Coordinates of C-alpha atoms in Angstrom, one line a residue:
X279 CA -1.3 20.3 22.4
X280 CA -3.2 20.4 19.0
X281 CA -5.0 17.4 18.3
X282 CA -4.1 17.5 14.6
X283 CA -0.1 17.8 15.4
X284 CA 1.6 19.0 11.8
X285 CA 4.8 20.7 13.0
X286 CA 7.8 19.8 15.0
X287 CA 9.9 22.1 15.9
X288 CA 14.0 21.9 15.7
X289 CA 14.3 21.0 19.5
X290 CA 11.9 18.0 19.7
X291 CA 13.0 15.2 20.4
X292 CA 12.3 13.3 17.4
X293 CA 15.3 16.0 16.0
X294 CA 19.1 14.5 16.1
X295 CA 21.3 16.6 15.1
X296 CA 25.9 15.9 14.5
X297 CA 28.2 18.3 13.7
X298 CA 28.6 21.5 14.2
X299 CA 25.0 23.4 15.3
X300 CA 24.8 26.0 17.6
X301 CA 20.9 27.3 18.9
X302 CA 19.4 30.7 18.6
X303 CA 16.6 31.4 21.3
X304 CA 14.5 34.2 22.5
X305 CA 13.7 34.7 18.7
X306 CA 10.5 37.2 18.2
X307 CA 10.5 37.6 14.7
X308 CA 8.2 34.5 13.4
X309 CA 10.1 31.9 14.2
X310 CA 8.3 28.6 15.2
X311 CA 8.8 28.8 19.5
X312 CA 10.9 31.0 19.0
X313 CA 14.2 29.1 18.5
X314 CA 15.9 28.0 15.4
X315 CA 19.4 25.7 14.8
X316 CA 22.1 27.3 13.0
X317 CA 24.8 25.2 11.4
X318 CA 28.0 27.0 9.3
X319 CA 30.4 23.8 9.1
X320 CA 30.1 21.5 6.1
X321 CA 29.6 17.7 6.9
X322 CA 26.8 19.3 9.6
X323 CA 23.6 16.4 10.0
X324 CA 20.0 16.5 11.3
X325 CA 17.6 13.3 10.9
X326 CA 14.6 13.3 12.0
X327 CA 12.2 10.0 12.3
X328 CA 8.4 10.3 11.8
X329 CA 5.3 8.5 11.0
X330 CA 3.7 9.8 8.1
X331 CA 3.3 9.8 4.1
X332 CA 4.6 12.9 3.7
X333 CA 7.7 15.2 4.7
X334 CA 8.7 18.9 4.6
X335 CA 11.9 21.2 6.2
X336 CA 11.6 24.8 7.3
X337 CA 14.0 26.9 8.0
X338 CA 14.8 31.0 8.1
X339 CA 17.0 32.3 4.6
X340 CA 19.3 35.4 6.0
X341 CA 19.6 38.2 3.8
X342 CA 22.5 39.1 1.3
X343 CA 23.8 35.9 1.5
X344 CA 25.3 33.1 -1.2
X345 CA 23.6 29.9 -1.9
X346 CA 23.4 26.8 0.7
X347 CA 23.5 23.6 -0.9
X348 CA 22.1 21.0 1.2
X349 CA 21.3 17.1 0.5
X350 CA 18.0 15.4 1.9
X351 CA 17.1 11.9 2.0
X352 CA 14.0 9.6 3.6
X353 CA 15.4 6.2 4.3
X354 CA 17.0 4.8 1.7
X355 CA 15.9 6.5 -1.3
X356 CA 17.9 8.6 -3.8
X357 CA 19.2 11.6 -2.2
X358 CA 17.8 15.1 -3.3
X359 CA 20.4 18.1 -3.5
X360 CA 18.7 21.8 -3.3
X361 CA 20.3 24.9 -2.9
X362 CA 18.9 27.5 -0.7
X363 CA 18.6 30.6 -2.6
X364 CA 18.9 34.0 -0.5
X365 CA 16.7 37.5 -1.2
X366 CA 17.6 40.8 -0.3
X367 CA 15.7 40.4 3.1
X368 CA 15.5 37.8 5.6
X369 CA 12.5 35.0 4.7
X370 CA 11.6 33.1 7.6
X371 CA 9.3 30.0 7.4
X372 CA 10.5 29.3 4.1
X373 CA 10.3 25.6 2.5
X374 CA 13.7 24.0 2.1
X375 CA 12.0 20.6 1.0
X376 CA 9.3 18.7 0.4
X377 CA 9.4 14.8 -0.1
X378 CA 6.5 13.2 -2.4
X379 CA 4.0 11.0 -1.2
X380 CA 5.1 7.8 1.0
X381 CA 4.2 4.8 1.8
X382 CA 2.1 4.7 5.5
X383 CA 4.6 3.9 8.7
X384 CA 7.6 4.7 9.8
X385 CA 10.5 7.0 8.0
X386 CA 13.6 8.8 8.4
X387 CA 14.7 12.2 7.0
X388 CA 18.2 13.0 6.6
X389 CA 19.2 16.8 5.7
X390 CA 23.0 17.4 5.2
X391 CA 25.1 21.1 5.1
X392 CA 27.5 20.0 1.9
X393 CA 28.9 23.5 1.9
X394 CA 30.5 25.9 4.7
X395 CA 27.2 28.6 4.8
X396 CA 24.6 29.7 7.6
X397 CA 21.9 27.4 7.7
X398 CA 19.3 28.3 9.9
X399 CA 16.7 25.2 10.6
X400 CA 13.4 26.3 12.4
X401 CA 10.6 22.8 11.7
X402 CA 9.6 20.0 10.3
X403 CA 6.4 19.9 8.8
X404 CA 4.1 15.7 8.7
X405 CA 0.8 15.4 8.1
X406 CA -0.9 13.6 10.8
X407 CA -0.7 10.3 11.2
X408 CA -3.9 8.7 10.2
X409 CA -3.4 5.5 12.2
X410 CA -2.1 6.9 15.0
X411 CA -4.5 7.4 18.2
X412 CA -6.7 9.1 18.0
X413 CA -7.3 7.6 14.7
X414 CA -8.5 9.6 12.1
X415 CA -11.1 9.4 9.5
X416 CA -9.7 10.9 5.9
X417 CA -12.1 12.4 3.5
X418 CA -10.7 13.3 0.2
X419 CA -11.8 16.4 -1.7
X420 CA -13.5 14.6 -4.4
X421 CA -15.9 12.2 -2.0
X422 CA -19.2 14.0 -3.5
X423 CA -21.0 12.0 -0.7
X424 CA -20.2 13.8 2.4
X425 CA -18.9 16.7 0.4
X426 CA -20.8 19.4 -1.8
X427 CA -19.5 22.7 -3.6
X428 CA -21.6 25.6 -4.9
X429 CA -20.2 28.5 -6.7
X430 CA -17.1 28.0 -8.9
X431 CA -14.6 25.1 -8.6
X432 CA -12.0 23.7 -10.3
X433 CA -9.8 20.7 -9.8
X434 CA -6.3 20.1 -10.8
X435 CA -3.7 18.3 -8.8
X436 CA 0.1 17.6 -8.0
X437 CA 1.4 14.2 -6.6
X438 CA 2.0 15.7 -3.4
X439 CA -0.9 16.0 -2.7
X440 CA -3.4 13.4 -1.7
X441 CA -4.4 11.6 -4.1
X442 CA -2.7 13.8 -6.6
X443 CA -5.6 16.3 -7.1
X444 CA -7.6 19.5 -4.9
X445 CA -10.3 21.5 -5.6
X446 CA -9.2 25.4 -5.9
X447 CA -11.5 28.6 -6.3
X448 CA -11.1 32.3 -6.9
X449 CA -14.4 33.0 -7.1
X450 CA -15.3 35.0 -4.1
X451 CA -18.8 33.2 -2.4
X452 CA -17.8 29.7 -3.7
X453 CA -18.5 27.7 -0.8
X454 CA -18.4 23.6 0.4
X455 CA -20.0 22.4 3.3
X456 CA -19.0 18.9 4.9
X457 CA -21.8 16.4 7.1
X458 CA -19.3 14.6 9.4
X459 CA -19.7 12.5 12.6
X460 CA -17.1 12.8 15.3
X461 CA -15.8 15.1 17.7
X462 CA -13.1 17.2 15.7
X463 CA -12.1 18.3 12.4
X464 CA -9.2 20.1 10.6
X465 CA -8.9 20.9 6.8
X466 CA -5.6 20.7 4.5
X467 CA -5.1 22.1 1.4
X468 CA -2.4 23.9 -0.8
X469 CA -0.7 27.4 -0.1
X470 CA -0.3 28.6 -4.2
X471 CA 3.7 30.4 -4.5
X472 CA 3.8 33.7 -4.3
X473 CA 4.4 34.4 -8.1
X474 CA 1.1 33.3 -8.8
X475 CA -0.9 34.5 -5.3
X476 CA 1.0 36.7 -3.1
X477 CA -1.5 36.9 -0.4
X478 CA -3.1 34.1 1.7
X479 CA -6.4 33.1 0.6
X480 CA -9.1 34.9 3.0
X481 CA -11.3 31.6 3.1
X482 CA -13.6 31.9 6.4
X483 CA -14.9 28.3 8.7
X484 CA -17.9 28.3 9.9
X485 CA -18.6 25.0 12.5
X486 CA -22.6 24.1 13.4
X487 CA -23.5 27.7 15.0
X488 CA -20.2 29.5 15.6
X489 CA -18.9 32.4 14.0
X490 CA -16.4 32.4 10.9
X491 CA -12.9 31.6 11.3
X492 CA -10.3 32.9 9.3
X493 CA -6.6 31.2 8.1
X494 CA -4.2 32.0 10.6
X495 CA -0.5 30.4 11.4
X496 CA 0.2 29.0 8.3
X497 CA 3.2 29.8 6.3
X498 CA 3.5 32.6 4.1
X499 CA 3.2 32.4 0.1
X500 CA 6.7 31.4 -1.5
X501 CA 8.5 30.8 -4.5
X502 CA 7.1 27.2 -4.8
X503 CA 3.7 25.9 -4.0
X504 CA 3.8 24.3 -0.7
X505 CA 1.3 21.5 0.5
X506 CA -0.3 19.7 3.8
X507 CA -0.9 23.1 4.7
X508 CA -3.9 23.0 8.0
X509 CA -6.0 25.5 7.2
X510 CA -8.5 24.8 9.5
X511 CA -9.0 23.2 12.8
X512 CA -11.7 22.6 15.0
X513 CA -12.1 22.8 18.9
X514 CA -13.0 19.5 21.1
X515 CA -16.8 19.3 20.1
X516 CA -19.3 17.0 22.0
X517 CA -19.5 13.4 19.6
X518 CA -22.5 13.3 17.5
X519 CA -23.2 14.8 13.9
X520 CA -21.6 18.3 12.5
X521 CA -21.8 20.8 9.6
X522 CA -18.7 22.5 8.1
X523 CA -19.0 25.2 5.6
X524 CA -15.6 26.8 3.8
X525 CA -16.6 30.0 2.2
X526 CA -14.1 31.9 -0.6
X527 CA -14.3 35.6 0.1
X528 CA -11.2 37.2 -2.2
X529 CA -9.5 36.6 -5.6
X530 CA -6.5 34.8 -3.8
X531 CA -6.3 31.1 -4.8
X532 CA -8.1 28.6 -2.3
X533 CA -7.2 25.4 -2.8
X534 CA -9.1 22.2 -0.7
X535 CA -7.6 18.6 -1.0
X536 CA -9.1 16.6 2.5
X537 CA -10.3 16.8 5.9
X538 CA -9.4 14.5 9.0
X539 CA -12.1 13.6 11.0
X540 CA -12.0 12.4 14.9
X541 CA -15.2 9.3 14.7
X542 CA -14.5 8.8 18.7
X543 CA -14.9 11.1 21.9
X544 CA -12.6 13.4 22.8
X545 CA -14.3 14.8 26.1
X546 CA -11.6 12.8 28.4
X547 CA -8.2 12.9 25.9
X548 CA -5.1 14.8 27.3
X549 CA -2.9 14.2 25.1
X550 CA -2.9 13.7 21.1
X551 CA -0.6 11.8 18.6
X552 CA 2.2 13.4 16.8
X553 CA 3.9 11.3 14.4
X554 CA 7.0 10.2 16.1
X555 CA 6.1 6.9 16.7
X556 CA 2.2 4.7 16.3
X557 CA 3.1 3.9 20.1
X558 CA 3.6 7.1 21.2
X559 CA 0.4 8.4 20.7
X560 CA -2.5 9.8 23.2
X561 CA -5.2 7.0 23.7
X562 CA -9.3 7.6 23.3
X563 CA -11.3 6.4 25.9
X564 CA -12.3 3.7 23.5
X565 CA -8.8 3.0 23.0
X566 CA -8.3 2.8 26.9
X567 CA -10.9 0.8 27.4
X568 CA -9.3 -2.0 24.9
X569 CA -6.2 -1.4 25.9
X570 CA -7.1 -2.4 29.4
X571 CA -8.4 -6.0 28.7
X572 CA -4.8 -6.6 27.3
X573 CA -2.9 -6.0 29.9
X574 CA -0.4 -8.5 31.1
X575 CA -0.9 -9.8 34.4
X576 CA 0.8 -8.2 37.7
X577 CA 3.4 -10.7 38.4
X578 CA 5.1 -9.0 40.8
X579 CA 2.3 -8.6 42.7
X580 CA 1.6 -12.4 42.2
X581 CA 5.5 -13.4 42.9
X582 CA 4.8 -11.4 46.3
X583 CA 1.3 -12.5 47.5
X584 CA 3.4 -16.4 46.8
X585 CA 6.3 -15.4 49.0
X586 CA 4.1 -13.8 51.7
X587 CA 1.6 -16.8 52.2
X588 CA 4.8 -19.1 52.5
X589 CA 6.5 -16.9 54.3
X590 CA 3.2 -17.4 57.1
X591 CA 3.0 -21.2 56.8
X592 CA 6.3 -21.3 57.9
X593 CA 5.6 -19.0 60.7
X594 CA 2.8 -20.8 62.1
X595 CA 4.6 -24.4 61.8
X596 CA 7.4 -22.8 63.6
X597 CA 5.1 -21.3 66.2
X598 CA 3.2 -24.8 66.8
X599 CA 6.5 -26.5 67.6
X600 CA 7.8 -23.9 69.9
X601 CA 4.7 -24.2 71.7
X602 CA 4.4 -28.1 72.0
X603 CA 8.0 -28.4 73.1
X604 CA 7.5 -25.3 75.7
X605 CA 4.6 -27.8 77.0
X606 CA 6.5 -31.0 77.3
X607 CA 9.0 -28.9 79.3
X608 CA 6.3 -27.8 81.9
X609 CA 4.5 -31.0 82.2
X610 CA 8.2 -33.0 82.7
X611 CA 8.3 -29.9 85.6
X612 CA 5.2 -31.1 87.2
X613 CA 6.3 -34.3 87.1
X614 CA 9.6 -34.0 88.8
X615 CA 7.9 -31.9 91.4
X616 CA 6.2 -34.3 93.0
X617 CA 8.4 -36.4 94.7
X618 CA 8.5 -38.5 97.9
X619 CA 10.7 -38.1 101.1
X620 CA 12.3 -40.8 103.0
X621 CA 12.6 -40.4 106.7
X622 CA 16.1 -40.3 108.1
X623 CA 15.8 -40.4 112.3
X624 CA 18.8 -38.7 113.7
X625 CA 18.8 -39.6 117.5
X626 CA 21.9 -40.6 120.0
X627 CA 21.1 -43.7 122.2
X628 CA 23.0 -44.4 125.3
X629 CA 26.1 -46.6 124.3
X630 CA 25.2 -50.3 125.7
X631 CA 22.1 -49.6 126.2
X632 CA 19.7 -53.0 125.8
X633 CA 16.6 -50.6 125.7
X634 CA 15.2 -48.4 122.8
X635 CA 15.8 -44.7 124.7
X636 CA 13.6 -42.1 123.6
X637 CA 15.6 -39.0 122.5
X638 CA 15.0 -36.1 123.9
X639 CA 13.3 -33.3 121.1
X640 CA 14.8 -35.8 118.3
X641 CA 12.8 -35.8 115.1
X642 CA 13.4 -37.7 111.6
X643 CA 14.6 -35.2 108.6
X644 CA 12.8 -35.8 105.0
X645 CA 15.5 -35.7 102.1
X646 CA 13.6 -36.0 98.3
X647 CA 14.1 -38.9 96.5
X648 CA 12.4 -40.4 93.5
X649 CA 9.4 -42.3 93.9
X650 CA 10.2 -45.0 91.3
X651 CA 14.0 -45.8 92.4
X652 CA 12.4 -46.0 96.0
X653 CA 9.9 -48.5 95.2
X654 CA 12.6 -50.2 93.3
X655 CA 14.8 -50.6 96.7
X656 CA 12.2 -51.5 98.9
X657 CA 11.7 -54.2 96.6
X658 CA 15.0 -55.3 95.8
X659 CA 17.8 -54.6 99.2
X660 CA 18.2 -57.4 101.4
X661 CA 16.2 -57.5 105.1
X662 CA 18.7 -56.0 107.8
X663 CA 18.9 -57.4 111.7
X664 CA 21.4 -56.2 114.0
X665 CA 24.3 -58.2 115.4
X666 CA 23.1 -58.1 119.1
X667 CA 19.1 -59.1 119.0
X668 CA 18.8 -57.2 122.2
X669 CA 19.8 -54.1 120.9
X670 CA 19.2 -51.8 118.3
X671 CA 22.2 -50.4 117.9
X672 CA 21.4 -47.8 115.5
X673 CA 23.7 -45.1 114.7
X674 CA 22.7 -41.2 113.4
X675 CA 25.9 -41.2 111.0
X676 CA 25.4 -44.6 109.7
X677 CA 23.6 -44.8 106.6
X678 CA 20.5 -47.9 106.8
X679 CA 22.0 -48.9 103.3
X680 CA 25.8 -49.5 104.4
X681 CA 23.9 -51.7 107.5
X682 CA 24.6 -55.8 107.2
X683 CA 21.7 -57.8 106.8
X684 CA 20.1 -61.1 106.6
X685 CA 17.3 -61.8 104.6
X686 CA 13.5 -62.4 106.2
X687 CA 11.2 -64.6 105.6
X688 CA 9.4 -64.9 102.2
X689 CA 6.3 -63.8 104.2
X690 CA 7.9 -60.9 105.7
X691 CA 9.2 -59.4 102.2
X692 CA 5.8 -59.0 101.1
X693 CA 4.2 -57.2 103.7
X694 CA 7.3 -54.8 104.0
X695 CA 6.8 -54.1 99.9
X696 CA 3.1 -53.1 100.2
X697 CA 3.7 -51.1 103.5
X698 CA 7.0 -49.6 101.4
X699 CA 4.5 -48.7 98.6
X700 CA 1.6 -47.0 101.0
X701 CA 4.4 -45.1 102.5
X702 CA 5.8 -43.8 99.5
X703 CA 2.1 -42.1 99.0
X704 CA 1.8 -41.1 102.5
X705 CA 5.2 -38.9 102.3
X706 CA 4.6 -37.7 98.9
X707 CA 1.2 -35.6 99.8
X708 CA 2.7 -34.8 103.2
X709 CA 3.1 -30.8 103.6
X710 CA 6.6 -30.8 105.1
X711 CA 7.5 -27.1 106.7
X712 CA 10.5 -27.9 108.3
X713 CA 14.6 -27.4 106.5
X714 CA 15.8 -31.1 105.0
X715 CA 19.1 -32.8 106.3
X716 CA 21.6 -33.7 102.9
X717 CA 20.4 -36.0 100.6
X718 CA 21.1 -39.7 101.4
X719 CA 23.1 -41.4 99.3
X720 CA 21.4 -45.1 99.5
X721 CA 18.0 -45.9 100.0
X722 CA 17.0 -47.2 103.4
X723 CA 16.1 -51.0 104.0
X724 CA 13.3 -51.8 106.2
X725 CA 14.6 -53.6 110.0
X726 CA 14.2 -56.7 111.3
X727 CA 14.5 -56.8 115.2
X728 CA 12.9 -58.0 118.4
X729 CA 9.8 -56.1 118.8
X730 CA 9.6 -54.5 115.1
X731 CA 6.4 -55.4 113.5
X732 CA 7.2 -55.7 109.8
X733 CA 3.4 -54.9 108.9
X734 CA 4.2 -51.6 110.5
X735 CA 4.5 -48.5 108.3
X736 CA 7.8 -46.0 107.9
X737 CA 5.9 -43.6 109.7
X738 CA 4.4 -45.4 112.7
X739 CA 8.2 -46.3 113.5
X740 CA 9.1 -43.2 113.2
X741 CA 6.4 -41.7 115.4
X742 CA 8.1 -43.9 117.8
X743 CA 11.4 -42.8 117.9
X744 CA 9.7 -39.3 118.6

């Protein structure tokens, strides 16, 4: 893309177009891109928007053809009605309008078919936009301090041009050179009808220590002047200080009115401005650079790091519960684990027997029970003594808590309880291998009888039934 954008051709998108158009394409014969827009139905509308202080429509005039009146407007100023006048032959890149001088910003340009004829839109022509980015530095043709002229010069002027005058030549040799700073450069001027000049001026460019440059892609000479012509434009060029020179070599009118300057670096720019729009525009690396500080702060990234950082809080809370409630399960385990037997002897003595009989391969069975509901019996049940004195009379399917009893001496109670209590210990670190008989369903009091020592533990009587 040029850096000093001028023309915009009839399928940009700046170009809206109603009614009926139809397109022409694959058109080799000087065409700009080699398209054009072709409306025949009165009522047919194009506007196009730009930024700019100046405005101009070409289009292709067939041959042999009647005139096409057409109205143009920019914003909301009086409308202009022209009629497109055809020659004998086809003209191509001929003016249909020019507007006068605006005001910087934005504008609109209306162009309306008010007939049913063939008109054939090819571009719009806008000056660049001097505010646009890259922003450009204008010098005017009569600045005598960056700008001097040798040979013969004259200056006239029209008001479109800028600042309603340019200096023309015809004098072949007639030369102005231009100091300038910056890192590109393109010269406008004014292309003279072709009733006064009908050939191009052969003007040459010469740039620091390159060769001369001739005009080239620019439109032809037609019936009126035309103006904002770029007759000139320089490459990318390294920023620092540069010498122009614009030499006259023929009789053909050469007409100068100002130069646009790049002041800023260029080296990293892909992209230029081109007049749609001041925010549409390619950015210098000194624009980037500004631009950058004012950039509004990610806050989708901040709205995410937020929800993330929660989103881990409430992981680890959840975590820390799970793991102190998985704890108090497997410390209640451990405590339920350990838990005392009681011993249960399961023997058969001789019925009427007054003598304790020792049974033959009997031995007690251990059945868990807890440790604090047995301490709590051994306190609390009632001393038990058999009817009969003389015997025993135990039974293996009585339980000792459905026995009758009769309470023992105060004396008595207390010894039983702290032999109850070392017994509970005893049981509940004894390694038991052997299978356990079904649970008991009381809690066995301790005996009273004839030759029962009460100071004796739960396991010494039961040694003794063994």
């Amino acid at each position: 893309m040029a850096i000093f954008k001028n023309i915009y051709d009839d399928g940009d998108p700046a170009v809206v177009y109603s009614g009926d158009w139809s397109v022409k394409t694959n058109l080799d014969s000087g065409e700009v891109g080699g398209t054009a827009h072709v409306a025949t139905t009165q009522g047919s509308k194009v506007s196009f928007k730009f930024n700019g202080t100046f405005v101009a429509t070409y289009g292709t005039i067939p041959g042999l053809v009647g005139p096409v009146n057409v109205t143009f407007q920019v914003d909301n100023k009086p409308p202009v009605k022209t009629a497109i006048i055809s020659n004998s032959t086809t003209l191509r890149r001929q003016v249909f309008y020019q507007s006068s001088i605006l005001s910087e910003g934005q504008h609109t340009l209306t162009m309306t078919l008010d007939v049913d004829a063939e008109l054939w839109l090819d571009y719009f022509l806008v000056p660049p936009f001097q505010f646009g980015s890259p922003m450009f530095t204008k010098i005017d043709d009569g600045d005598t301090s960056n700008i001097s002229y040798s040979g013969t010069w004259d200056r006239g002027g029209r008001s479109e041009e800028y600042l309603s005058a340019s200096h023309v030549t015809i004098v072949p040799g007639s030369e102005v050179q231009l100091t300038f700073t910056g890192s590109a450069i393109a010269v406008f001027g004014r292309i003279s009808s072709r009733t006064a000049n009908p050939a191009l001026p052969t003007a040459s460019f010469t740039l620091d220590d390159r060769g001369p440059v001739l005009l080239s892609n620019i439109a032809p000479p037609q019936k009126p002047d035309i103006f904002h012509q770029k007759l000139y434009e320089s490459p990318v060029l390294p920023l620092g200080i540069h010498k122009l020179s614009m030499l006259q070599a023929g009789t053909a009118r050469f007409w100068f009115d100002y130069v646009l300057v790049v002041p800023t670096s260029l080296q990293n720019t892909s992209t230029v401005s081109d007049n749609l729009s001041p925010t549409t525009t390619a950015i210098s690396s000194a624009t980037s650079t500004a631009s950058a500080g004012n950039s509004n702060p990610p806050v989708g990234a901040i709205v995410g790091g937020v929800l993330g950082g929660l989103s881990l809080l409430v992981l680890i809370v959840v975590s820390l519960l799970f793991f102190r409630r998985a704890e108090a399960r497997g410390c209640k385990g451990r405590r339920d684990a350990v838990q005392p037997f009681v011993s249960q002897p399961s023997m058969q003595l001789p019925h009427g027997s007054n003598g304790v009989d020792s049974p033959s391969n009997s031995r007690g069975r251990y059945t868990p029970i807890s440790k604090a509901l047995l301490q709590q019996q051994c306190m609390t049940s009632p001393r038990h003594t058999p009817s009969n004195s003389q015997d025993l009379g135990l039974s293996s399917e009585a339980t000792f808590g459905q026995n009758s009893a009769q309470t023992g001496a105060q004396s008595s109670k207390r010894k039983v309880e702290t032999t109850s209590q070392r017994s509970i210990t005893r049981f509940a670190r004894r390694d038991i291998s052997e299978p356990l008989s079904p649970p008991l369903q009381d809690i066995p009091p301790p005996y009273s009888a004839p030759g029962f020592n009460h100071s004796s533990s739960i396991e010494d009587v039961t040694d003794r039934f063994r």
